[in-house]
Amino acid sequence: MSQLRWLDDEEQRTWRTFLMAVHLLDAALDRQLRHDSGMPHAYYQILVMLSEAPGRELTMTRLARLLRSSPSRLSHAAARLEAEGMIRRFKRPGDRRTTLVEITDQGMKTLREAAAGHVREVRRLVFDVLTREQVEQLHGISESMLGALDPQGEEPRYVDPEGTGNQS
Amino acid sequence: MSQLRWLDDEEQRTWRTFLMAVHLLDAALDRQLRHDSGMPHAYYQILVMLSEAPGRELTMTRLARLLRSSPSRLSHAAARLEAEGMIRRFKRPGDRRTTLVEITDQGMKTLREAAAGHVREVRRLVFDVLTREQVEQLHGISESMLGALDPQGEEPRYVDPEGTGNQS
DNA sequence: CCGGCACGGTTGAGCGCCCAACTATTGCGG
DNA sequence: CCGCAATAGTTGGGCGCTCAACCGTGCCGG
């Protein structure tokens, strides 16, 4: 019987505007990447994670956790990326359970080529239209939401930086 | 050969955090609505728009524009919603081109029932964790992004309020 | 040492969305 | 008043995601 509070006017306006912006942003990024690099945004993110991982490799489970992806989703995605030669899956001898994924040179090349256009789009749609202050605000807001969205957020959201990449 | 600027550290952190939050939020809302009301978030939004429209009806094209949806997407969605009795499509005599969509009583009922749980979730994941100031900031940020995302934003984002509803 | 449970990962069905192609209707310029 | 472009809407194929079911492996307690 928890008390239900509706959204007040300001919340309502904010919510609809936010939803619309996010919807359009997502569509725009996906469209640009698919069009220019033949890859959905989610796949791009997989390559980014792998490119930053030590040794350019991770286990399937660890990669899934980093991306907050279901094992299933990653498995499907990996099948496609592997068929395209972007990544390679293999077992380490002595462990017949774990599967390791590694981004190939071809994958790195594709990623680098895709990154330019992608970053340009992100800049155009987001950072070019926000003030420095708004960027900081957005950061804070996103972190707050993550607190509720990702309660077991013990899991890191990206691997400890040591690579030189910067693709999103 | 436009100059390509990468994201600096603060932008990068903001971007990843934001992307993650949005990804998880979207998934959470969709899951909640599907689970509790058997309806994806996008379909819920269709019902909301219709419920607020004068006479509870709109043309397909106008509805698609309000939602920034492709005609195709809406058409598919309408087929399903109609089959479930949530909406009704019909032609107005004298115009054989335009199709009108109307939300049925059953649709209104379903929407009202879905709204409670949905709003609770939105509150839990967003407004409960943001300060009043952050809500205002988020509004401003979203509007700024929409400027870039929705350039021909002549099109309104929701029908002129006159209904009494408040479902998201 | 062995039974069962947790872990790592994959598979397939169902579904929503995108894109491209298509039909039908309407309106407008000449 | 005719031809053609613009408008309104639908359809189908391809694909990515979700969910549930599933298999093999490793490990831990009794």
Short mmCIF file of C-alpha atoms (C1' of nucleotides) in Angstrom, two decimals:
data_model
loop_
_atom_site.label_atom_id
_atom_site.label_comp_id
_atom_site.label_asym_id
_atom_site.label_seq_id
_atom_site.Cartn_x
_atom_site.Cartn_y
_atom_site.Cartn_z
CA MET A 1 0.00 0.00 0.00
CA SER A 2 2.82 2.39 -0.59
CA GLN A 3 1.66 5.91 -1.22
CA LEU A 4 1.78 6.73 -4.94
CA ARG A 5 2.94 10.19 -5.83
CA TRP A 6 2.43 11.39 -9.37
CA LEU A 7 4.88 13.62 -11.12
CA ASP A 8 4.41 17.32 -10.64
CA ASP A 9 4.53 19.69 -13.61
CA GLU A 10 8.25 20.30 -13.58
CA GLU A 11 9.00 16.63 -13.17
CA GLN A 12 6.58 15.74 -15.94
CA ARG A 13 8.10 18.22 -18.38
CA THR A 14 11.58 17.11 -17.48
CA TRP A 15 10.71 13.47 -17.86
CA ARG A 16 9.14 13.79 -21.28
CA THR A 17 11.90 15.98 -22.60
CA PHE A 18 14.54 13.66 -21.25
CA LEU A 19 12.84 10.58 -22.67
CA MET A 20 12.54 12.17 -26.07
CA ALA A 21 16.15 13.32 -26.08
CA VAL A 22 17.41 9.92 -25.08
CA HIS A 23 15.24 8.20 -27.63
CA LEU A 24 16.47 10.40 -30.45
CA LEU A 25 20.06 10.28 -29.30
CA ASP A 26 20.08 6.53 -29.19
CA ALA A 27 18.54 6.30 -32.61
CA ALA A 28 20.96 8.83 -34.06
CA LEU A 29 24.06 7.11 -32.71
CA ASP A 30 22.90 3.72 -33.83
CA ARG A 31 22.02 4.97 -37.27
CA GLN A 32 25.32 6.73 -37.77
CA LEU A 33 27.36 3.72 -36.71
CA ARG A 34 25.31 1.24 -38.71
CA HIS A 35 25.45 3.42 -41.76
CA ASP A 36 29.12 4.37 -41.64
CA SER A 37 30.59 1.25 -40.05
CA GLY A 38 27.95 -1.45 -40.45
CA MET A 39 27.81 -1.99 -36.72
CA PRO A 40 25.19 -1.25 -34.06
CA HIS A 41 26.19 0.91 -31.14
CA ALA A 42 26.14 -2.03 -28.75
CA TYR A 43 28.69 -3.89 -30.84
CA TYR A 44 30.87 -0.83 -31.02
CA GLN A 45 30.91 -0.74 -27.24
CA ILE A 46 32.01 -4.34 -27.09
CA LEU A 47 34.98 -3.54 -29.28
CA VAL A 48 35.82 -0.50 -27.18
CA MET A 49 35.87 -2.53 -23.98
CA LEU A 50 38.05 -5.19 -25.52
CA SER A 51 40.42 -2.66 -27.00
CA GLU A 52 41.05 -1.23 -23.56
CA ALA A 53 41.43 -4.54 -21.77
CA PRO A 54 44.88 -5.69 -20.75
CA GLY A 55 46.11 -7.94 -23.52
CA ARG A 56 43.03 -6.94 -25.48
CA GLU A 57 41.20 -9.90 -24.05
CA LEU A 58 38.56 -10.68 -21.46
CA THR A 59 36.40 -13.61 -20.50
CA MET A 60 32.87 -13.63 -21.81
CA THR A 61 31.41 -13.31 -18.34
CA ARG A 62 33.67 -10.46 -17.33
CA LEU A 63 32.95 -8.60 -20.54
CA ALA A 64 29.23 -9.10 -20.05
CA ARG A 65 29.47 -7.72 -16.53
CA LEU A 66 31.45 -4.69 -17.62
CA LEU A 67 28.85 -3.87 -20.22
CA ARG A 68 25.90 -4.74 -18.00
CA SER A 69 24.86 -7.14 -20.72
CA SER A 70 23.16 -10.47 -20.31
CA PRO A 71 25.40 -13.41 -21.11
CA SER A 72 22.93 -14.30 -23.80
CA ARG A 73 23.12 -10.97 -25.53
CA LEU A 74 26.88 -10.99 -25.50
CA SER A 75 26.99 -14.52 -26.78
CA HIS A 76 24.82 -13.64 -29.77
CA ALA A 77 26.81 -10.51 -30.43
CA ALA A 78 30.11 -12.33 -30.14
CA ALA A 79 28.96 -14.89 -32.67
CA ARG A 80 28.34 -12.16 -35.18
CA LEU A 81 31.50 -10.19 -34.42
CA GLU A 82 33.54 -13.35 -34.62
CA ALA A 83 32.03 -14.29 -37.97
CA GLU A 84 33.07 -10.86 -39.19
CA GLY A 85 36.59 -11.34 -37.91
CA MET A 86 36.42 -8.50 -35.40
CA ILE A 87 37.05 -10.75 -32.42
CA ARG A 88 38.26 -14.25 -31.71
CA ARG A 89 37.05 -16.65 -29.03
CA PHE A 90 39.24 -19.34 -27.57
CA LYS A 91 39.75 -21.50 -24.51
CA ARG A 92 42.79 -21.29 -22.35
CA PRO A 93 44.34 -24.76 -21.92
CA GLY A 94 43.67 -26.11 -18.46
CA ASP A 95 40.30 -24.37 -18.15
CA ARG A 96 37.59 -25.91 -20.22
CA ARG A 97 34.84 -23.74 -18.87
CA THR A 98 35.93 -20.16 -19.39
CA THR A 99 35.93 -18.64 -22.86
CA LEU A 100 38.28 -15.79 -23.66
CA VAL A 101 37.50 -13.14 -26.22
CA GLU A 102 40.16 -11.12 -27.92
CA ILE A 103 39.83 -8.25 -30.34
CA THR A 104 41.71 -8.94 -33.56
CA ASP A 105 43.92 -6.51 -35.48
CA GLN A 106 41.13 -6.28 -37.98
CA GLY A 107 38.77 -5.42 -35.13
CA MET A 108 41.11 -2.71 -33.88
CA LYS A 109 41.36 -1.29 -37.34
CA THR A 110 37.62 -1.23 -37.81
CA LEU A 111 37.19 0.32 -34.39
CA ARG A 112 39.69 3.09 -35.07
CA GLU A 113 37.99 3.89 -38.33
CA ALA A 114 34.57 3.90 -36.74
CA ALA A 115 35.67 6.02 -33.81
CA ALA A 116 36.23 9.21 -35.74
CA GLY A 117 32.72 9.48 -37.11
CA HIS A 118 31.19 8.31 -33.88
CA VAL A 119 32.99 10.84 -31.74
CA ARG A 120 32.10 13.55 -34.19
CA GLU A 121 28.44 12.61 -33.82
CA VAL A 122 28.61 12.47 -30.03
CA ARG A 123 30.20 15.88 -30.02
CA ARG A 124 27.68 17.33 -32.41
CA LEU A 125 24.67 15.98 -30.55
CA VAL A 126 25.84 16.31 -26.98
CA PHE A 127 28.98 18.12 -26.01
CA ASP A 128 28.77 20.89 -28.55
CA VAL A 129 25.39 21.94 -27.23
CA LEU A 130 26.22 21.71 -23.53
CA THR A 131 28.15 24.15 -21.44
CA ARG A 132 31.02 22.94 -19.33
CA GLU A 133 28.79 23.34 -16.33
CA GLN A 134 26.06 21.25 -17.87
CA VAL A 135 28.54 18.49 -18.59
CA GLU A 136 29.43 18.40 -14.93
CA GLN A 137 25.78 18.41 -14.00
CA LEU A 138 25.05 15.57 -16.37
CA HIS A 139 27.84 13.59 -14.85
CA GLY A 140 26.43 14.05 -11.39
CA ILE A 141 22.91 13.24 -12.49
CA SER A 142 24.04 10.08 -14.26
CA GLU A 143 26.00 8.93 -11.24
CA SER A 144 22.98 9.47 -9.04
CA MET A 145 20.76 7.46 -11.33
CA LEU A 146 23.32 4.70 -11.49
CA GLY A 147 23.09 4.44 -7.76
CA ALA A 148 19.51 3.31 -8.13
CA LEU A 149 19.93 1.48 -11.41
CA ASP A 150 23.06 -0.44 -10.64
CA PRO A 151 22.80 -1.22 -6.95
CA GLN A 152 25.35 -4.04 -7.04
CA GLY A 153 27.61 -1.52 -8.70
CA GLU A 154 30.62 -3.08 -7.09
CA GLU A 155 31.34 -4.21 -10.60
CA PRO A 156 33.49 -1.61 -12.37
CA ARG A 157 32.11 0.08 -15.44
CA TYR A 158 35.31 -0.03 -17.39
CA VAL A 159 38.68 -1.66 -17.05
CA ASP A 160 41.39 0.16 -15.22
CA PRO A 161 42.78 2.52 -17.82
CA GLU A 162 46.22 1.64 -19.08
CA GLY A 163 45.62 1.57 -22.81
CA THR A 164 46.00 4.65 -24.92
CA GLY A 165 42.67 4.47 -26.68
CA ASN A 166 39.98 7.08 -26.55
CA GLN A 167 37.13 6.08 -28.80
CA SER A 168 34.06 7.09 -26.88
CA MET B 1 38.59 17.80 -43.49
CA SER B 2 36.99 19.10 -40.34
CA GLN B 3 39.19 19.02 -37.29
CA LEU B 4 38.36 16.03 -35.07
CA ARG B 5 38.44 16.68 -31.37
CA TRP B 6 38.40 13.71 -29.03
CA LEU B 7 36.67 13.79 -25.71
CA ASP B 8 38.68 15.06 -22.79
CA ASP B 9 38.70 13.19 -19.51
CA GLU B 10 35.70 14.86 -17.96
CA GLU B 11 33.69 14.46 -21.15
CA GLN B 12 34.71 10.85 -21.45
CA ARG B 13 33.73 10.00 -17.90
CA THR B 14 30.46 11.83 -18.29
CA TRP B 15 29.69 10.14 -21.56
CA ARG B 16 30.28 6.61 -20.30
CA THR B 17 28.36 7.17 -17.12
CA PHE B 18 25.50 8.74 -18.99
CA LEU B 19 25.38 5.96 -21.58
CA MET B 20 25.35 3.33 -18.89
CA ALA B 21 22.64 5.06 -16.90
CA VAL B 22 20.46 5.48 -19.95
CA HIS B 23 20.99 1.90 -21.00
CA LEU B 24 20.03 0.54 -17.61
CA LEU B 25 17.13 2.93 -17.20
CA ASP B 26 15.66 1.98 -20.52
CA ALA B 27 16.01 -1.69 -19.77
CA ALA B 28 14.49 -1.28 -16.32
CA LEU B 29 11.45 0.63 -17.53
CA ASP B 30 10.83 -1.76 -20.36
CA ARG B 31 11.17 -4.78 -18.12
CA GLN B 32 8.84 -3.41 -15.49
CA LEU B 33 6.13 -2.54 -18.00
CA ARG B 34 6.41 -5.77 -19.92
CA HIS B 35 6.33 -7.79 -16.75
CA ASP B 36 3.52 -5.97 -14.98
CA SER B 37 1.44 -4.87 -17.94
CA GLY B 38 2.56 -7.01 -20.85
CA MET B 39 3.47 -3.97 -22.87
CA PRO B 40 6.77 -2.47 -24.00
CA HIS B 41 7.55 1.09 -23.01
CA ALA B 42 7.07 2.34 -26.56
CA TYR B 43 3.53 0.99 -26.64
CA TYR B 44 2.76 2.57 -23.32
CA GLN B 45 3.80 5.92 -24.75
CA ILE B 46 1.43 5.46 -27.65
CA LEU B 47 -1.43 4.95 -25.25
CA VAL B 48 -0.38 7.99 -23.22
CA MET B 49 -0.38 10.24 -26.28
CA LEU B 50 -3.77 9.01 -27.38
CA SER B 51 -5.24 9.36 -23.93
CA GLU B 52 -4.29 13.03 -23.90
CA ALA B 53 -5.46 13.81 -27.40
CA PRO B 54 -8.67 15.76 -27.88
CA GLY B 55 -11.41 13.19 -28.40
CA ARG B 56 -8.84 10.54 -27.54
CA GLU B 57 -8.01 10.24 -31.22
CA LEU B 58 -5.30 11.23 -33.66
CA THR B 59 -4.32 10.37 -37.19
CA MET B 60 -1.57 7.82 -37.65
CA THR B 61 0.76 10.36 -39.15
CA ARG B 62 0.20 12.96 -36.47
CA LEU B 63 0.70 10.39 -33.75
CA ALA B 64 3.90 9.19 -35.39
CA ARG B 65 5.19 12.75 -35.55
CA LEU B 66 4.36 13.44 -31.92
CA LEU B 67 6.27 10.36 -30.87
CA ARG B 68 9.11 10.89 -33.34
CA SER B 69 8.32 7.44 -34.60
CA SER B 70 8.59 6.19 -38.15
CA PRO B 71 5.23 5.54 -39.77
CA SER B 72 6.33 1.96 -40.14
CA ARG B 73 7.03 1.45 -36.48
CA LEU B 74 3.73 2.97 -35.50
CA SER B 75 1.89 0.88 -38.03
CA HIS B 76 3.31 -2.33 -36.64
CA ALA B 77 2.65 -1.23 -33.09
CA ALA B 78 -0.91 -0.19 -33.91
CA ALA B 79 -1.59 -3.58 -35.42
CA ARG B 80 -0.65 -5.25 -32.19
CA LEU B 81 -2.42 -2.79 -29.93
CA GLU B 82 -5.52 -3.05 -32.05
CA ALA B 83 -5.48 -6.83 -31.93
CA GLU B 84 -5.37 -6.53 -28.15
CA GLY B 85 -8.29 -4.15 -28.12
CA MET B 86 -6.31 -1.21 -26.71
CA ILE B 87 -6.96 1.00 -29.71
CA ARG B 88 -9.25 1.13 -32.72
CA ARG B 89 -8.42 2.33 -36.22
CA PHE B 90 -11.01 3.73 -38.57
CA LYS B 91 -11.48 5.99 -41.56
CA ARG B 92 -13.46 9.17 -41.44
CA PRO B 93 -16.07 9.19 -44.24
CA GLY B 94 -15.05 11.56 -46.99
CA ASP B 95 -11.35 10.95 -46.49
CA ARG B 96 -10.14 7.62 -47.70
CA ARG B 97 -6.51 8.31 -47.10
CA THR B 98 -6.20 9.30 -43.48
CA THR B 99 -6.55 6.71 -40.75
CA LEU B 100 -7.71 7.75 -37.31
CA VAL B 101 -6.63 5.94 -34.17
CA GLU B 102 -8.62 6.07 -31.00
CA ILE B 103 -7.85 4.64 -27.59
CA THR B 104 -10.63 2.36 -26.40
CA ASP B 105 -12.12 2.25 -22.91
CA GLN B 106 -10.27 -0.97 -22.45
CA GLY B 107 -7.10 0.82 -23.50
CA MET B 108 -7.73 3.61 -21.00
CA LYS B 109 -8.32 1.07 -18.29
CA THR B 110 -5.13 -0.80 -19.07
CA LEU B 111 -3.22 2.46 -19.22
CA ARG B 112 -4.49 3.61 -15.85
CA GLU B 113 -3.57 0.30 -14.30
CA ALA B 114 -0.12 0.36 -15.87
CA ALA B 115 0.53 3.95 -14.91
CA ALA B 116 0.78 3.37 -11.19
CA GLY B 117 3.59 0.86 -11.34
CA HIS B 118 5.34 2.74 -14.08
CA VAL B 119 5.35 6.05 -12.26
CA ARG B 120 6.55 4.31 -9.14
CA GLU B 121 9.48 2.95 -11.11
CA VAL B 122 10.29 6.30 -12.70
CA ARG B 123 10.25 7.87 -9.30
CA ARG B 124 12.39 5.19 -7.74
CA LEU B 125 15.02 5.27 -10.47
CA VAL B 126 15.07 8.94 -11.32
CA PHE B 127 13.29 11.55 -9.27
CA ASP B 128 13.88 10.01 -5.89
CA VAL B 129 17.62 10.13 -6.42
CA LEU B 130 17.80 13.62 -7.88
CA THR B 131 17.62 16.90 -6.06
CA ARG B 132 15.19 19.53 -7.21
CA GLU B 133 18.09 21.41 -8.67
CA GLN B 134 19.27 18.40 -10.61
CA VAL B 135 15.81 17.96 -12.07
CA GLU B 136 15.96 21.49 -13.38
CA GLN B 137 19.43 20.87 -14.73
CA LEU B 138 18.32 17.70 -16.45
CA HIS B 139 15.48 19.59 -18.04
CA GLY B 140 17.84 22.18 -19.43
CA ILE B 141 20.33 19.60 -20.64
CA SER B 142 17.60 17.61 -22.38
CA GLU B 143 16.24 20.69 -24.08
CA SER B 144 19.70 21.58 -25.31
CA MET B 145 20.25 18.14 -26.74
CA LEU B 146 16.86 18.22 -28.39
CA GLY B 147 17.96 21.34 -30.19
CA ALA B 148 20.56 19.27 -31.98
CA LEU B 149 18.59 16.05 -32.14
CA ASP B 150 15.28 17.40 -33.30
CA PRO B 151 16.21 20.31 -35.55
CA GLN B 152 12.85 20.48 -37.29
CA GLY B 153 11.38 20.63 -33.82
CA GLU B 154 8.56 22.77 -35.04
CA GLU B 155 6.55 19.65 -34.39
CA PRO B 156 5.20 19.69 -30.83
CA ARG B 157 6.28 16.94 -28.49
CA TYR B 158 2.90 16.45 -26.93
CA VAL B 159 -0.61 17.62 -27.53
CA ASP B 160 -1.74 20.81 -25.91
CA PRO B 161 -2.74 19.72 -22.42
CA GLU B 162 -6.46 19.73 -21.78
CA GLY B 163 -6.98 16.21 -20.49
CA THR B 164 -6.68 15.35 -16.84
CA GLY B 165 -4.28 12.47 -17.21
CA ASN B 166 -0.86 12.27 -15.72
CA GLN B 167 0.64 8.90 -16.47
CA SER B 168 4.25 9.65 -17.17
"C1'" DC C 1 35.03 -39.89 -3.74
"C1'" DC C 2 30.76 -38.72 -5.39
"C1'" DG C 3 26.31 -36.14 -5.63
"C1'" DG C 4 24.62 -32.03 -6.46
"C1'" DC C 5 24.92 -27.19 -7.01
"C1'" DA C 6 26.97 -23.05 -8.85
"C1'" DC C 7 29.28 -21.23 -12.68
"C1'" DG C 8 30.28 -20.20 -17.70
"C1'" DG C 9 28.39 -20.08 -21.77
"C1'" DT C 10 25.19 -21.18 -25.76
"C1'" DT C 11 20.84 -21.88 -28.20
"C1'" DG C 12 16.26 -20.91 -30.11
"C1'" DA C 13 11.72 -18.84 -30.06
"C1'" DG C 14 9.32 -14.60 -29.96
"C1'" DC C 15 9.08 -9.93 -30.71
"C1'" DG C 16 9.96 -4.98 -31.74
"C1'" DC C 17 12.42 -1.93 -34.78
"C1'" DC C 18 14.67 -0.39 -39.17
"C1'" DC C 19 14.71 0.05 -43.89
"C1'" DA C 20 13.10 -0.35 -48.45
"C1'" DA C 21 9.45 -1.26 -51.35
"C1'" DC C 22 4.87 -0.88 -52.22
"C1'" DT C 23 -0.36 0.64 -52.76
"C1'" DA C 24 -3.76 3.95 -52.68
"C1'" DT C 25 -5.39 8.57 -52.38
"C1'" DT C 26 -5.19 13.45 -52.90
"C1'" DG C 27 -3.96 17.89 -54.61
"C1'" DC C 28 -1.69 20.97 -57.69
"C1'" DG C 29 0.28 23.04 -61.95
"C1'" DG C 30 -0.37 23.63 -66.59
"C1'" DC D 1 -9.15 17.97 -66.52
"C1'" DC D 2 -5.09 15.29 -66.77
"C1'" DG D 3 -0.56 13.81 -65.16
"C1'" DC D 4 2.51 13.57 -61.53
"C1'" DA D 5 4.38 14.46 -57.21
"C1'" DA D 6 3.39 14.50 -52.47
"C1'" DT D 7 0.90 12.37 -48.74
"C1'" DA D 8 -0.95 8.43 -45.78
"C1'" DG D 9 -0.28 4.20 -44.50
"C1'" DT D 10 1.06 -0.85 -44.76
"C1'" DT D 11 4.02 -4.85 -45.54
"C1'" DG D 12 7.97 -8.00 -45.23
"C1'" DG D 13 12.77 -9.19 -44.51
"C1'" DG D 14 16.63 -8.85 -41.57
"C1'" DC D 15 18.50 -8.26 -37.24
"C1'" DG D 16 19.36 -7.49 -32.22
"C1'" DC D 17 17.44 -8.23 -27.68
"C1'" DT D 18 14.93 -10.89 -24.01
"C1'" DC D 19 13.74 -14.85 -21.77
"C1'" DA D 20 13.78 -19.57 -20.69
"C1'" DA D 21 15.81 -23.83 -21.36
"C1'" DC D 22 19.78 -26.14 -21.80
"C1'" DC D 23 24.75 -28.40 -21.58
"C1'" DG D 24 29.28 -29.06 -19.81
"C1'" DT D 25 32.60 -28.02 -16.19
"C1'" DG D 26 34.43 -27.21 -11.64
"C1'" DC D 27 33.98 -27.46 -6.85
"C1'" DC D 28 32.47 -28.31 -2.20
"C1'" DG D 29 30.34 -30.91 1.62
"C1'" DG D 30 29.34 -35.09 3.53
#
